Amino acid sequence: MSDKYASLGVSSSKEAVHRATRNNSKGLFPYAFCKIDSYDYSPKWLNNIAKLFGHRQVGISHADGAGTKTSLAYIYWKETGDMSVWRGVVQDSIAMNIDDVACVGGLTGRMFLTSSIDRNSHRIPDEVIAELINGENIFLDMLRAYEIDITGQSGETADVSDLVRTVTVNNSLFCQMPYKNVIDNANIKPGNFIVGLSSDGCALYESKYNGGMGSNGLTLGRHGVFAPEYRKKYPESFESLIDAGSNGVQSYTGTKKLDEKVNAWGVSYGEMVLSPTRTYAPVIKKYHDLHLDREISGMVHCSGGGQTKVLNYLSNPMTVTKYDMFDIPQLFNIIQKESGQPWEHMYKTFNMGHRMEIYTPSKDAAEKMIDVSKSFGVEAKIIGCVERGAKRLLIKSPHGRFEYSR
Amino acid sequence: MSDKYASLGVSSSKEAVHRATRNNSKGLFPYAFCKIDSYDYSPKWLNNIAKLFGHRQVGISHADGAGTKTSLAYIYWKETGDMSVWRGVVQDSIAMNIDDVACVGGLTGRMFLTSSIDRNSHRIPDEVIAELINGENIFLDMLRAYEIDITGQSGETADVSDLVRTVTVNNSLFCQMPYKNVIDNANIKPGNFIVGLSSDGCALYESKYNGGMGSNGLTLGRHGVFAPEYRKKYPESFESLIDAGSNGVQSYTGTKKLDEKVNAWGVSYGEMVLSPTRTYAPVIKKYHDLHLDREISGMVHCSGGGQTKVLNYLSNPMTVTKYDMFDIPQLFNIIQKESGQPWEHMYKTFNMGHRMEIYTPSKDAAEKMIDVSKSFGVEAKIIGCVERGAKRLLIKSPHGRFEYSR
């Protein structure tokens, strides 16, 4: 079966971009989850004092966004009139940034956030922009309540209807943090345990049930799950060229309506796919506070590339085996069933149950991390391990054993 | 005559956004050109040493982008096959950021750049992304040759064809700089001279003639100047709703073709409107090196809002008079003639000849700044002054005397 995702115009592996950036600097830690640059205090004598006392600093510049989740938010808002969906979209974009930067230890530093909102003012009124700005403030207040040092409220809103069909939400995060706290995935080694932090459920710092979606795979999630009626009703919500390829119609090929209830608790399909991306920042901040980070070899945010993401960060040949993942959240079963995407591809596109994984050589530390995570209402467990062997990833799933080597 | 710009879906004054951010923090210097936050070195004792010796720091988070210039770059590239146009688009986006941050003295600090590229992969192939990345490297290398401390090569490229018709290019800039070097527009006062730095011509650090466009007013510039044939040929280059309003067809209402020559030197209309946004950073860096910044009361980057931008930064009632601006560059005469936009609106939308203005109480310093600017091949002169009076802006132009109060 052909890869439906490619015919939707999304390259989940981003090979082209990797080619273009081949000659770019990889920073101080080439295998770290984010690019890390040196960061000197000025003037020089002050920097020398800082270094002398072990306070050398590094800087991380990062960018990410809500992706096509805004397209679904748009039709959900049009259908239901529910403005609050836009607050979730901001959380999506910010969480994608902060959870990436958390993977290198960034929560021990200071973070500055900017936002870039590009909108089509013919479709997106000022009230939506106001909700996006409110959403940022609410989410940052929550993070700060967990003693995460983040400054926001800077950014640009551009009226670019000739470029954007509805609205795009992107953020950038600059982080300055101590060199000594850097988590470098080059330390991932055979013998490591892998702690997975669940992507669904309801964390103490979340206000309602989270389906576990994150901000990746949304193009497939939207078109795979939702019904053809939206194709006609909201032509502004997708690129019509996706229906013109040799694979035939690819837009809105599912059977579900946005407001159709998934289960007896009253959660709709729309709400489930639109669940704001969970941040793991409060949990990981606690790991730092408890010095559990001393036992962390590496961290991987399973965003673009899903469960295969770790393959980008292995510094030597070794085999990552995920033998005891969480039960697949209902959401991903629905997406697979509706879209017909092969299970092997599902693991390359979605988080499938945990969006954050922590690599540690210590079983004791792993257990402490699991307990801390559970104390925040986030399920956690050892989902796999790293072994000697060729560079590859093995996933043992209820739907078969899948092997990935890139 | 109605405001053509509003019917194109662009609010040049961004009132809605200002409303939504009304309760947001204005930072340490509410009248400064960019939001400035405190920035403490860590640990605290080190920060105390820094402050004690006059090295207190501030942080600036900023975001801006190329706007709809990418839409014109797209059709220019499709028509001519000229890939290099994409390098200019990156310069547009970066210059919009760095010239904003330069207005608060940011060039005396250290800057970290990130990029967010959202593309429609059905329209924009990998080669374009590669040119965008190359363009960033070339432009940053040029800036570094003038001893501007900027680190780049971080960012995100997202395949979001359901959101973006062609491609959007946005950047964010984080700057850490000394508190003592902050340029605060609250210091703009009656008695100030205004030095304007020309937006057109060919600076020593530019490789060809610059029409003076910048990255604002592109929606009007494109639709006002270029011919209806592009409407049919490139429906993906604009929002068709702009033609459905009560004002009738608004897209591509001009008479010019992209490759039509403007003058005997062989510059085409397409090239002219697509001239990459000139950065003034090398000139302003030199002002700092020569300590001319001690005589700077304020700086205004005439971006969104054009020549009226300064009205956002006056801390008290005073009258800004621009009585001797540069001759209007050919480009803006063309845009006015083709679009029929009233001259009064032209000054609110475009830079009309200078995109950077420096406020200084010293005529001597003004003359030195003019000399420095000319030494870089950038024309400069005193274009106006600040006087006692009501909060307003007077522009004495060859097309009449215009008064603006917001």
PDB file of C-alpha atoms in Angstrom, chain A residues 6-12 14-17 19-21 23-26 35 37-43 45-46 49-50 53 55 57 59-65 67-71 110 112-116 118-123 126-127 129-130 133-134 137 151-174 176 178 219 222-223 236-239 241-242, chain B residues 6-12 14-17 19-21 23-26 35 37-43 45-46 49-50 53 55 57 59-65 67-71 110 112-116 118-123 126-127 129-130 133-134 137 151-174 176 178 219 222-223 236-239 241-242:
ATOM      1  CA  ALA A   6       3.210  11.351   1.138  1.00  0.00           C
ATOM      2  CA  SER A   7       0.282  11.874  -1.233  1.00  0.00           C
ATOM      3  CA  LEU A   8      -1.062  14.444   1.231  1.00  0.00           C
ATOM      4  CA  GLY A   9       2.107  16.451   0.667  1.00  0.00           C
ATOM      5  CA  VAL A  10       3.764  15.793   4.004  1.00  0.00           C
ATOM      6  CA  SER A  11       7.235  14.289   4.256  1.00  0.00           C
ATOM      7  CA  SER A  12       7.401  13.046   7.810  1.00  0.00           C
ATOM      8  CA  LYS A  14      11.987  15.811   6.103  1.00  0.00           C
ATOM      9  CA  GLU A  15      14.860  14.422   4.054  1.00  0.00           C
ATOM     10  CA  ALA A  16      14.950  17.433   1.743  1.00  0.00           C
ATOM     11  CA  VAL A  17      15.438  19.818   4.607  1.00  0.00           C
ATOM     12  CA  ARG A  19      19.946  17.740   2.769  1.00  0.00           C
ATOM     13  CA  ALA A  20      19.790  21.521   2.568  1.00  0.00           C
ATOM     14  CA  THR A  21      21.116  21.957   6.084  1.00  0.00           C
ATOM     15  CA  ASN A  23      26.623  21.952   5.844  1.00  0.00           C
ATOM     16  CA  ASN A  24      25.103  23.949   8.679  1.00  0.00           C
ATOM     17  CA  SER A  25      26.724  23.917  12.084  1.00  0.00           C
ATOM     18  CA  LYS A  26      25.467  21.181  14.381  1.00  0.00           C
ATOM     19  CA  LYS A  35      21.015  22.679  18.435  1.00  0.00           C
ATOM     20  CA  ASP A  37      25.384  27.128  20.772  1.00  0.00           C
ATOM     21  CA  SER A  38      27.955  28.592  23.091  1.00  0.00           C
ATOM     22  CA  TYR A  39      26.701  31.585  25.028  1.00  0.00           C
ATOM     23  CA  ASP A  40      29.184  33.911  26.638  1.00  0.00           C
ATOM     24  CA  TYR A  41      28.371  36.479  29.249  1.00  0.00           C
ATOM     25  CA  SER A  42      29.769  39.882  28.474  1.00  0.00           C
ATOM     26  CA  PRO A  43      32.180  41.429  29.144  1.00  0.00           C
ATOM     27  CA  TRP A  45      36.164  39.000  32.362  1.00  0.00           C
ATOM     28  CA  LEU A  46      32.687  38.343  33.706  1.00  0.00           C
ATOM     29  CA  ILE A  49      34.448  34.376  36.349  1.00  0.00           C
ATOM     30  CA  ALA A  50      31.287  32.507  35.380  1.00  0.00           C
ATOM     31  CA  PHE A  53      32.913  28.931  39.115  1.00  0.00           C
ATOM     32  CA  HIS A  55      28.564  28.637  35.480  1.00  0.00           C
ATOM     33  CA  GLN A  57      26.253  29.008  29.753  1.00  0.00           C
ATOM     34  CA  GLY A  59      22.077  29.201  24.194  1.00  0.00           C
ATOM     35  CA  ILE A  60      19.366  27.328  22.319  1.00  0.00           C
ATOM     36  CA  SER A  61      17.297  28.901  19.540  1.00  0.00           C
ATOM     37  CA  HIS A  62      14.279  26.857  18.623  1.00  0.00           C
ATOM     38  CA  ALA A  63      11.206  27.144  16.400  1.00  0.00           C
ATOM     39  CA  ASP A  64       8.091  25.041  15.971  1.00  0.00           C
ATOM     40  CA  GLY A  65       4.381  25.493  15.420  1.00  0.00           C
ATOM     41  CA  GLY A  67       1.074  22.773  12.049  1.00  0.00           C
ATOM     42  CA  THR A  68      -2.217  21.931  10.374  1.00  0.00           C
ATOM     43  CA  LYS A  69      -4.029  21.569  13.670  1.00  0.00           C
ATOM     44  CA  THR A  70      -5.189  25.142  13.020  1.00  0.00           C
ATOM     45  CA  SER A  71      -7.089  23.930   9.945  1.00  0.00           C
ATOM     46  CA  ARG A 110      15.577  30.883  31.226  1.00  0.00           C
ATOM     47  CA  PHE A 112      12.011  33.731  25.974  1.00  0.00           C
ATOM     48  CA  LEU A 113       9.074  33.023  23.688  1.00  0.00           C
ATOM     49  CA  THR A 114       7.943  34.842  20.549  1.00  0.00           C
ATOM     50  CA  SER A 115       4.904  34.136  18.399  1.00  0.00           C
ATOM     51  CA  SER A 116       4.257  34.544  14.681  1.00  0.00           C
ATOM     52  CA  ASP A 118      -0.159  34.668   9.952  1.00  0.00           C
ATOM     53  CA  ARG A 119      -3.840  35.068   9.238  1.00  0.00           C
ATOM     54  CA  ASN A 120      -6.335  35.453   6.463  1.00  0.00           C
ATOM     55  CA  SER A 121      -8.418  38.342   7.771  1.00  0.00           C
ATOM     56  CA  HIS A 122     -11.247  37.394   5.408  1.00  0.00           C
ATOM     57  CA  ARG A 123     -11.668  34.178   7.419  1.00  0.00           C
ATOM     58  CA  ASP A 126      -9.911  39.829  15.433  1.00  0.00           C
ATOM     59  CA  GLU A 127     -11.694  37.858  18.138  1.00  0.00           C
ATOM     60  CA  ILE A 129      -6.442  36.655  17.451  1.00  0.00           C
ATOM     61  CA  ALA A 130      -7.532  37.828  20.891  1.00  0.00           C
ATOM     62  CA  ILE A 133      -3.161  35.862  22.728  1.00  0.00           C
ATOM     63  CA  ASN A 134      -5.262  34.933  25.769  1.00  0.00           C
ATOM     64  CA  ASN A 137      -1.074  34.027  28.623  1.00  0.00           C
ATOM     65  CA  THR A 151       8.811  35.157  29.340  1.00  0.00           C
ATOM     66  CA  GLY A 152       6.302  35.721  26.547  1.00  0.00           C
ATOM     67  CA  GLN A 153       4.020  38.352  25.034  1.00  0.00           C
ATOM     68  CA  SER A 154       6.248  39.271  22.101  1.00  0.00           C
ATOM     69  CA  GLY A 155       5.393  38.587  18.536  1.00  0.00           C
ATOM     70  CA  GLU A 156       3.953  39.511  15.205  1.00  0.00           C
ATOM     71  CA  THR A 157       0.495  39.111  13.727  1.00  0.00           C
ATOM     72  CA  ALA A 158       0.470  39.533   9.964  1.00  0.00           C
ATOM     73  CA  ASP A 159      -2.510  39.868   7.628  1.00  0.00           C
ATOM     74  CA  VAL A 160      -1.437  37.703   4.719  1.00  0.00           C
ATOM     75  CA  SER A 161      -4.606  36.405   3.080  1.00  0.00           C
ATOM     76  CA  ASP A 162      -2.753  35.919  -0.198  1.00  0.00           C
ATOM     77  CA  LEU A 163      -0.529  33.350   1.525  1.00  0.00           C
ATOM     78  CA  VAL A 164      -2.589  31.721   4.246  1.00  0.00           C
ATOM     79  CA  ARG A 165      -5.978  30.057   3.741  1.00  0.00           C
ATOM     80  CA  THR A 166      -7.005  30.405   7.397  1.00  0.00           C
ATOM     81  CA  VAL A 167      -4.321  30.918  10.050  1.00  0.00           C
ATOM     82  CA  THR A 168      -0.888  29.609  11.038  1.00  0.00           C
ATOM     83  CA  VAL A 169       0.513  29.715  14.560  1.00  0.00           C
ATOM     84  CA  ASN A 170       4.258  29.400  15.071  1.00  0.00           C
ATOM     85  CA  ASN A 171       6.479  30.113  18.042  1.00  0.00           C
ATOM     86  CA  SER A 172      10.162  30.488  18.704  1.00  0.00           C
ATOM     87  CA  LEU A 173      11.882  29.862  21.980  1.00  0.00           C
ATOM     88  CA  PHE A 174      15.265  31.139  23.018  1.00  0.00           C
ATOM     89  CA  GLN A 176      19.864  30.289  28.001  1.00  0.00           C
ATOM     90  CA  PRO A 178      23.944  26.236  32.271  1.00  0.00           C
ATOM     91  CA  THR A 219      -2.862  16.170   8.116  1.00  0.00           C
ATOM     92  CA  ARG A 222      -7.891  15.177   9.828  1.00  0.00           C
ATOM     93  CA  HIS A 223      -8.328  13.777   6.354  1.00  0.00           C
ATOM     94  CA  GLU A 236     -10.574  26.828   2.528  1.00  0.00           C
ATOM     95  CA  SER A 237      -9.478  24.171   5.019  1.00  0.00           C
ATOM     96  CA  PHE A 238      -7.292  22.178   2.605  1.00  0.00           C
ATOM     97  CA  GLU A 239      -5.231  22.155  -0.600  1.00  0.00           C
ATOM     98  CA  LEU A 241      -4.423  19.505  -5.246  1.00  0.00           C
ATOM     99  CA  ILE A 242      -4.276  16.601  -2.782  1.00  0.00           C
TER     100      ILE A 242
ATOM    101  CA  ALA B   6      -8.535  47.599   3.718  1.00  0.00           C
ATOM    102  CA  SER B   7     -10.511  45.872   0.977  1.00  0.00           C
ATOM    103  CA  LEU B   8      -7.451  43.709   0.318  1.00  0.00           C
ATOM    104  CA  GLY B   9      -7.750  42.422   3.874  1.00  0.00           C
ATOM    105  CA  VAL B  10      -4.777  44.215   5.364  1.00  0.00           C
ATOM    106  CA  SER B  11      -5.089  46.511   8.363  1.00  0.00           C
ATOM    107  CA  SER B  12      -1.931  48.576   8.228  1.00  0.00           C
ATOM    108  CA  LYS B  14      -3.234  46.675  13.338  1.00  0.00           C
ATOM    109  CA  GLU B  15      -5.745  48.168  15.725  1.00  0.00           C
ATOM    110  CA  ALA B  16      -7.324  44.806  16.495  1.00  0.00           C
ATOM    111  CA  VAL B  17      -4.044  43.347  17.609  1.00  0.00           C
ATOM    112  CA  ARG B  19      -6.628  45.920  21.440  1.00  0.00           C
ATOM    113  CA  ALA B  20      -5.973  42.278  22.211  1.00  0.00           C
ATOM    114  CA  THR B  21      -2.556  42.988  23.681  1.00  0.00           C
ATOM    115  CA  ASN B  23      -3.172  44.249  29.011  1.00  0.00           C
ATOM    116  CA  ASN B  24       0.138  42.691  28.088  1.00  0.00           C
ATOM    117  CA  SER B  25       3.321  43.903  29.708  1.00  0.00           C
ATOM    118  CA  LYS B  26       5.014  46.735  27.843  1.00  0.00           C
ATOM    119  CA  LYS B  35       9.629  45.265  23.932  1.00  0.00           C
ATOM    120  CA  ASP B  37      12.611  42.674  29.277  1.00  0.00           C
ATOM    121  CA  SER B  38      15.010  42.450  32.173  1.00  0.00           C
ATOM    122  CA  TYR B  39      17.668  39.819  31.704  1.00  0.00           C
ATOM    123  CA  ASP B  40      19.592  38.595  34.697  1.00  0.00           C
ATOM    124  CA  TYR B  41      22.769  36.601  34.564  1.00  0.00           C
ATOM    125  CA  SER B  42      22.715  33.538  36.745  1.00  0.00           C
ATOM    126  CA  PRO B  43      23.564  32.806  39.477  1.00  0.00           C
ATOM    127  CA  TRP B  45      25.851  36.785  42.784  1.00  0.00           C
ATOM    128  CA  LEU B  46      27.245  36.921  39.269  1.00  0.00           C
ATOM    129  CA  ILE B  49      28.763  41.729  40.040  1.00  0.00           C
ATOM    130  CA  ALA B  50      27.615  42.522  36.494  1.00  0.00           C
ATOM    131  CA  PHE B  53      30.278  47.185  37.264  1.00  0.00           C
ATOM    132  CA  HIS B  55      26.995  45.555  32.934  1.00  0.00           C
ATOM    133  CA  GLN B  57      21.675  43.276  30.711  1.00  0.00           C
ATOM    134  CA  GLY B  59      16.633  40.803  26.636  1.00  0.00           C
ATOM    135  CA  ILE B  60      14.573  41.463  23.519  1.00  0.00           C
ATOM    136  CA  SER B  61      12.386  38.840  21.864  1.00  0.00           C
ATOM    137  CA  HIS B  62      11.230  39.815  18.435  1.00  0.00           C
ATOM    138  CA  ALA B  63       9.358  38.294  15.492  1.00  0.00           C
ATOM    139  CA  ASP B  64       8.672  39.433  11.950  1.00  0.00           C
ATOM    140  CA  GLY B  65       8.504  38.022   8.461  1.00  0.00           C
ATOM    141  CA  GLY B  67       4.823  38.987   4.546  1.00  0.00           C
ATOM    142  CA  THR B  68       3.233  38.602   1.122  1.00  0.00           C
ATOM    143  CA  LYS B  69       6.479  39.308  -0.684  1.00  0.00           C
ATOM    144  CA  THR B  70       6.758  35.518  -0.944  1.00  0.00           C
ATOM    145  CA  SER B  71       3.637  35.482  -3.119  1.00  0.00           C
ATOM    146  CA  ARG B 110      24.294  39.398  20.824  1.00  0.00           C
ATOM    147  CA  PHE B 112      20.115  34.614  17.988  1.00  0.00           C
ATOM    148  CA  LEU B 113      17.943  34.030  14.945  1.00  0.00           C
ATOM    149  CA  THR B 114      15.403  31.288  14.254  1.00  0.00           C
ATOM    150  CA  SER B 115      13.369  30.713  11.120  1.00  0.00           C
ATOM    151  CA  SER B 116       9.895  29.276  10.528  1.00  0.00           C
ATOM    152  CA  ASP B 118       5.653  26.977   6.219  1.00  0.00           C
ATOM    153  CA  ARG B 119       5.324  25.582   2.735  1.00  0.00           C
ATOM    154  CA  ASN B 120       2.880  23.966   0.377  1.00  0.00           C
ATOM    155  CA  SER B 121       4.970  21.088  -0.923  1.00  0.00           C
ATOM    156  CA  HIS B 122       2.653  20.742  -3.935  1.00  0.00           C
ATOM    157  CA  ARG B 123       3.900  24.146  -5.102  1.00  0.00           C
ATOM    158  CA  ASP B 126      12.855  21.173  -1.914  1.00  0.00           C
ATOM    159  CA  GLU B 127      15.147  23.288  -4.099  1.00  0.00           C
ATOM    160  CA  ILE B 129      13.828  25.468   0.701  1.00  0.00           C
ATOM    161  CA  ALA B 130      17.507  24.943  -0.036  1.00  0.00           C
ATOM    162  CA  ILE B 133      18.523  28.267   3.752  1.00  0.00           C
ATOM    163  CA  ASN B 134      21.410  29.385   1.522  1.00  0.00           C
ATOM    164  CA  ASN B 137      23.681  31.894   5.402  1.00  0.00           C
ATOM    165  CA  THR B 151      23.924  33.329  15.286  1.00  0.00           C
ATOM    166  CA  GLY B 152      21.553  31.532  12.942  1.00  0.00           C
ATOM    167  CA  GLN B 153      20.846  28.164  11.371  1.00  0.00           C
ATOM    168  CA  SER B 154      18.064  27.111  13.708  1.00  0.00           C
ATOM    169  CA  GLY B 155      14.505  26.689  12.632  1.00  0.00           C
ATOM    170  CA  GLU B 156      11.596  24.656  11.437  1.00  0.00           C
ATOM    171  CA  THR B 157      10.315  23.871   7.978  1.00  0.00           C
ATOM    172  CA  ALA B 158       6.761  22.565   8.004  1.00  0.00           C
ATOM    173  CA  ASP B 159       4.785  20.972   5.173  1.00  0.00           C
ATOM    174  CA  VAL B 160       1.373  22.543   5.668  1.00  0.00           C
ATOM    175  CA  SER B 161      -0.291  22.645   2.259  1.00  0.00           C
ATOM    176  CA  ASP B 162      -3.718  22.744   3.887  1.00  0.00           C
ATOM    177  CA  LEU B 163      -2.804  26.099   5.437  1.00  0.00           C
ATOM    178  CA  VAL B 164      -0.399  27.806   3.078  1.00  0.00           C
ATOM    179  CA  ARG B 165      -1.038  28.462  -0.618  1.00  0.00           C
ATOM    180  CA  THR B 166       2.657  28.771  -1.486  1.00  0.00           C
ATOM    181  CA  VAL B 167       5.157  29.551   1.280  1.00  0.00           C
ATOM    182  CA  THR B 168       5.577  31.831   4.293  1.00  0.00           C
ATOM    183  CA  VAL B 169       8.923  32.906   5.725  1.00  0.00           C
ATOM    184  CA  ASN B 170       9.072  34.207   9.293  1.00  0.00           C
ATOM    185  CA  ASN B 171      11.976  34.778  11.656  1.00  0.00           C
ATOM    186  CA  SER B 172      12.444  35.443  15.325  1.00  0.00           C
ATOM    187  CA  LEU B 173      15.354  37.232  16.873  1.00  0.00           C
ATOM    188  CA  PHE B 174      16.414  37.078  20.480  1.00  0.00           C
ATOM    189  CA  GLN B 176      20.729  40.167  24.790  1.00  0.00           C
ATOM    190  CA  PRO B 178      23.647  45.971  27.833  1.00  0.00           C
ATOM    191  CA  THR B 219      -0.249  43.340  -0.920  1.00  0.00           C
ATOM    192  CA  ARG B 222       1.518  43.530  -6.034  1.00  0.00           C
ATOM    193  CA  HIS B 223      -2.143  43.892  -6.828  1.00  0.00           C
ATOM    194  CA  GLU B 236      -2.663  30.132  -5.880  1.00  0.00           C
ATOM    195  CA  SER B 237      -0.936  33.509  -5.425  1.00  0.00           C
ATOM    196  CA  PHE B 238      -3.902  35.295  -3.818  1.00  0.00           C
ATOM    197  CA  GLU B 239      -7.152  35.018  -1.862  1.00  0.00           C
ATOM    198  CA  LEU B 241     -12.317  36.577  -1.770  1.00  0.00           C
ATOM    199  CA  ILE B 242     -10.623  39.935  -2.295  1.00  0.00           C
TER     200      ILE B 242
END
